[in-house]
Amino acid sequence: MSEETSASSSGGNYPVLLEYPLQSHLTQLIPAKAQKTLTTYDIEFTCIDADGHYIAIGSNVGIAYLYDRRKNQLTRLRNENRDPLSCVKILISLECLVVFGCKSGAVLVFKIPFDSEQELEKFTVEGLHSSPITSLEWVRNGIKFFSGDENGVVVCTEIDHFEV
């Protein structure tokens, strides 16, 4: 479900609940197994976040998936080190920003443009956390996000959208 806010004539804001269709077909788009060298692993979902446009899913084998609800399209987001993903947070602003936290303490940031002519960008932030990421939160304008880890360390990371 999604929550939007509507204003009443009395000036108060009240949440409006919206229902979305079931996404059961989504699990069939994601393979059940992944191969690393000669070993096959079962893919288990470790984290999920959703908004009105996207569903982001992280896995135990370090593979991230982004499902576009409008286009009914699944995109695989690459994590070269295959570190298991522990949490995810989506922010829709000028582009779609998705941040994944890893069990190693690394953080992966993906900029997914709404314009299909632009390319997806990925950034890896390492060395700030030494334990698994347990919580992520974007600042509404997408310039910063906060990451928290298992040891209680909280880091604020700023993204310079003009330098990347």
Tab-separated table of C-alpha atoms in Angstrom:
chain	number	residue	atom	x	y	z
A	1	MET	CA	0.000	0.000	0.000
A	2	SER	CA	0.996	3.582	-0.486
A	3	GLU	CA	0.092	6.583	1.573
A	4	GLU	CA	-0.583	10.032	0.196
A	5	THR	CA	-1.708	13.135	2.014
A	6	SER	CA	-4.819	15.099	1.159
A	7	ALA	CA	-5.984	18.386	2.588
A	8	SER	CA	-9.478	18.810	3.945
A	9	SER	CA	-11.502	22.009	4.020
A	10	SER	CA	-10.699	22.334	7.730
A	11	GLY	CA	-7.002	22.673	6.852
A	12	GLY	CA	-5.843	19.333	8.271
A	13	ASN	CA	-3.833	16.747	6.374
A	14	TYR	CA	-5.128	13.208	6.431
A	15	PRO	CA	-3.440	10.152	4.917
A	16	VAL	CA	-5.140	8.549	1.951
A	17	LEU	CA	-4.431	4.859	1.523
A	18	LEU	CA	-3.952	3.573	-2.007
A	19	GLU	CA	-3.959	-0.050	-3.019
A	20	TYR	CA	-1.614	-1.469	-5.640
A	21	PRO	CA	-2.149	-4.676	-7.588
A	22	LEU	CA	-0.427	-7.810	-6.308
A	23	GLN	CA	3.115	-8.221	-7.605
A	24	SER	CA	3.274	-12.017	-7.330
A	25	HIS	CA	4.644	-12.279	-10.879
A	26	LEU	CA	7.718	-10.345	-9.722
A	27	THR	CA	9.156	-13.347	-7.876
A	28	GLN	CA	8.957	-15.343	-11.087
A	29	LEU	CA	11.078	-12.750	-12.914
A	30	ILE	CA	13.930	-13.243	-10.426
A	31	PRO	CA	15.949	-16.459	-10.797
A	32	ALA	CA	15.880	-18.896	-7.866
A	33	LYS	CA	19.618	-19.637	-8.049
A	34	ALA	CA	22.879	-17.821	-8.762
A	35	GLN	CA	26.236	-19.259	-9.736
A	36	LYS	CA	29.572	-18.089	-8.378
A	37	THR	CA	32.539	-19.939	-9.894
A	38	LEU	CA	31.505	-23.617	-9.766
A	39	THR	CA	29.083	-23.297	-6.849
A	40	THR	CA	25.344	-22.679	-7.128
A	41	TYR	CA	23.550	-20.701	-4.412
A	42	ASP	CA	19.859	-20.298	-3.648
A	43	ILE	CA	18.862	-16.647	-3.941
A	44	GLU	CA	17.194	-15.379	-0.777
A	45	PHE	CA	15.669	-11.919	-0.479
A	46	THR	CA	17.332	-10.009	2.363
A	47	CYS	CA	15.787	-6.537	2.061
A	48	ILE	CA	13.036	-4.709	0.216
A	49	ASP	CA	11.775	-1.154	-0.228
A	50	ALA	CA	8.958	0.133	-2.408
A	51	ASP	CA	7.266	3.309	-3.501
A	52	GLY	CA	4.631	4.103	-6.111
A	53	HIS	CA	7.065	3.646	-9.010
A	54	TYR	CA	9.645	1.043	-7.981
A	55	ILE	CA	10.312	-2.011	-5.859
A	56	ALA	CA	13.954	-2.585	-4.854
A	57	ILE	CA	15.073	-6.003	-3.609
A	58	GLY	CA	18.431	-7.082	-2.197
A	59	SER	CA	19.715	-10.645	-1.931
A	60	ASN	CA	22.099	-12.868	-0.005
A	61	VAL	CA	24.362	-13.238	-3.054
A	62	GLY	CA	24.896	-9.500	-3.519
A	63	ILE	CA	22.544	-9.144	-6.459
A	64	ALA	CA	20.121	-6.218	-6.363
A	65	TYR	CA	16.937	-5.934	-8.397
A	66	LEU	CA	14.871	-2.877	-9.279
A	67	TYR	CA	11.361	-3.435	-10.590
A	68	ASP	CA	9.668	-0.584	-12.471
A	69	ARG	CA	5.945	-0.924	-11.770
A	70	ARG	CA	4.905	1.329	-14.682
A	71	LYS	CA	6.985	-0.444	-17.328
A	72	ASN	CA	6.649	-3.906	-15.756
A	73	GLN	CA	10.433	-4.208	-16.163
A	74	LEU	CA	13.036	-5.773	-13.873
A	75	THR	CA	16.606	-4.418	-13.851
A	76	ARG	CA	19.508	-6.265	-12.282
A	77	LEU	CA	21.850	-3.896	-10.454
A	78	ARG	CA	25.414	-5.172	-10.333
A	79	ASN	CA	27.469	-5.468	-7.166
A	80	GLU	CA	30.919	-6.576	-8.285
A	81	ASN	CA	32.069	-7.890	-4.913
A	82	ARG	CA	28.887	-9.972	-4.440
A	83	ASP	CA	28.665	-8.887	-0.811
A	84	PRO	CA	25.273	-9.853	0.695
A	85	LEU	CA	22.889	-6.906	0.842
A	86	SER	CA	21.371	-6.055	4.210
A	87	CYS	CA	19.064	-3.061	3.623
A	88	VAL	CA	17.757	-0.757	0.895
A	89	LYS	CA	16.112	2.661	0.577
A	90	ILE	CA	14.547	4.326	-2.502
A	91	LEU	CA	14.161	8.069	-3.086
A	92	ILE	CA	12.378	9.582	-6.067
A	93	SER	CA	13.541	13.120	-6.892
A	94	LEU	CA	14.928	14.350	-10.234
A	95	GLU	CA	15.989	10.756	-10.775
A	96	CYS	CA	15.478	7.539	-8.897
A	97	LEU	CA	18.101	7.124	-6.170
A	98	VAL	CA	18.514	3.701	-4.593
A	99	VAL	CA	20.990	2.968	-1.815
A	100	PHE	CA	21.847	-0.561	-0.658
A	101	GLY	CA	23.701	-1.401	2.543
A	102	CYS	CA	25.980	-4.442	2.600
A	103	LYS	CA	26.916	-6.974	5.279
A	104	SER	CA	30.551	-5.816	4.964
A	105	GLY	CA	29.616	-2.223	5.831
A	106	ALA	CA	29.919	-0.946	2.260
A	107	VAL	CA	27.147	1.168	0.753
A	108	LEU	CA	26.103	1.098	-2.928
A	109	VAL	CA	24.322	4.085	-4.473
A	110	PHE	CA	22.539	3.791	-7.822
A	111	LYS	CA	21.257	6.782	-9.814
A	112	ILE	CA	18.589	5.549	-12.188
A	113	PRO	CA	17.538	8.275	-14.654
A	114	PHE	CA	13.931	8.585	-15.752
A	115	ASP	CA	15.166	9.408	-19.269
A	116	SER	CA	16.123	6.136	-20.967
A	117	GLU	CA	18.822	7.928	-23.007
A	118	GLN	CA	20.906	8.555	-19.886
A	119	GLU	CA	22.977	5.830	-18.277
A	120	LEU	CA	22.603	4.319	-14.848
A	121	GLU	CA	25.354	5.444	-12.461
A	122	LYS	CA	26.747	3.474	-9.521
A	123	PHE	CA	28.890	4.600	-6.610
A	124	THR	CA	30.436	2.492	-3.860
A	125	VAL	CA	31.188	3.973	-0.441
A	126	GLU	CA	33.578	1.827	1.614
A	127	GLY	CA	35.595	2.191	4.790
A	128	LEU	CA	33.058	4.149	6.856
A	129	HIS	CA	31.384	1.153	8.510
A	130	SER	CA	33.044	-1.991	9.848
A	131	SER	CA	29.863	-3.991	10.497
A	132	PRO	CA	26.667	-4.766	8.545
A	133	ILE	CA	24.493	-1.818	7.538
A	134	THR	CA	21.148	-2.039	9.342
A	135	SER	CA	19.436	1.226	8.424
A	136	LEU	CA	19.399	3.751	5.576
A	137	GLU	CA	17.506	7.019	5.182
A	138	TRP	CA	17.582	9.669	2.458
A	139	VAL	CA	17.293	13.404	3.058
A	140	ARG	CA	14.256	14.432	1.003
A	141	ASN	CA	16.238	16.390	-1.630
A	142	GLY	CA	18.604	13.467	-2.347
A	143	ILE	CA	21.782	15.362	-1.508
A	144	LYS	CA	22.553	13.285	1.595
A	145	PHE	CA	21.725	9.949	3.123
A	146	PHE	CA	22.347	8.451	6.530
A	147	SER	CA	23.590	4.916	7.093
A	148	GLY	CA	23.626	3.091	10.397
A	149	ASP	CA	25.395	-0.157	11.223
A	150	GLU	CA	25.162	-3.024	13.690
A	151	ASN	CA	27.642	-1.317	16.058
A	152	GLY	CA	25.548	1.855	16.303
A	153	VAL	CA	27.746	3.965	14.028
A	154	VAL	CA	25.751	6.496	11.986
A	155	VAL	CA	27.328	8.188	8.958
A	156	CYS	CA	25.987	11.053	6.848
A	157	THR	CA	27.133	10.794	3.224
A	158	GLU	CA	26.746	13.758	0.885
A	159	ILE	CA	26.366	13.281	-2.860
A	160	ASP	CA	27.553	16.032	-5.187
A	161	HIS	CA	25.277	15.486	-8.184
A	162	PHE	CA	27.202	18.032	-10.262
A	163	GLU	CA	30.643	16.427	-9.852
A	164	VAL	CA	29.608	12.889	-10.806
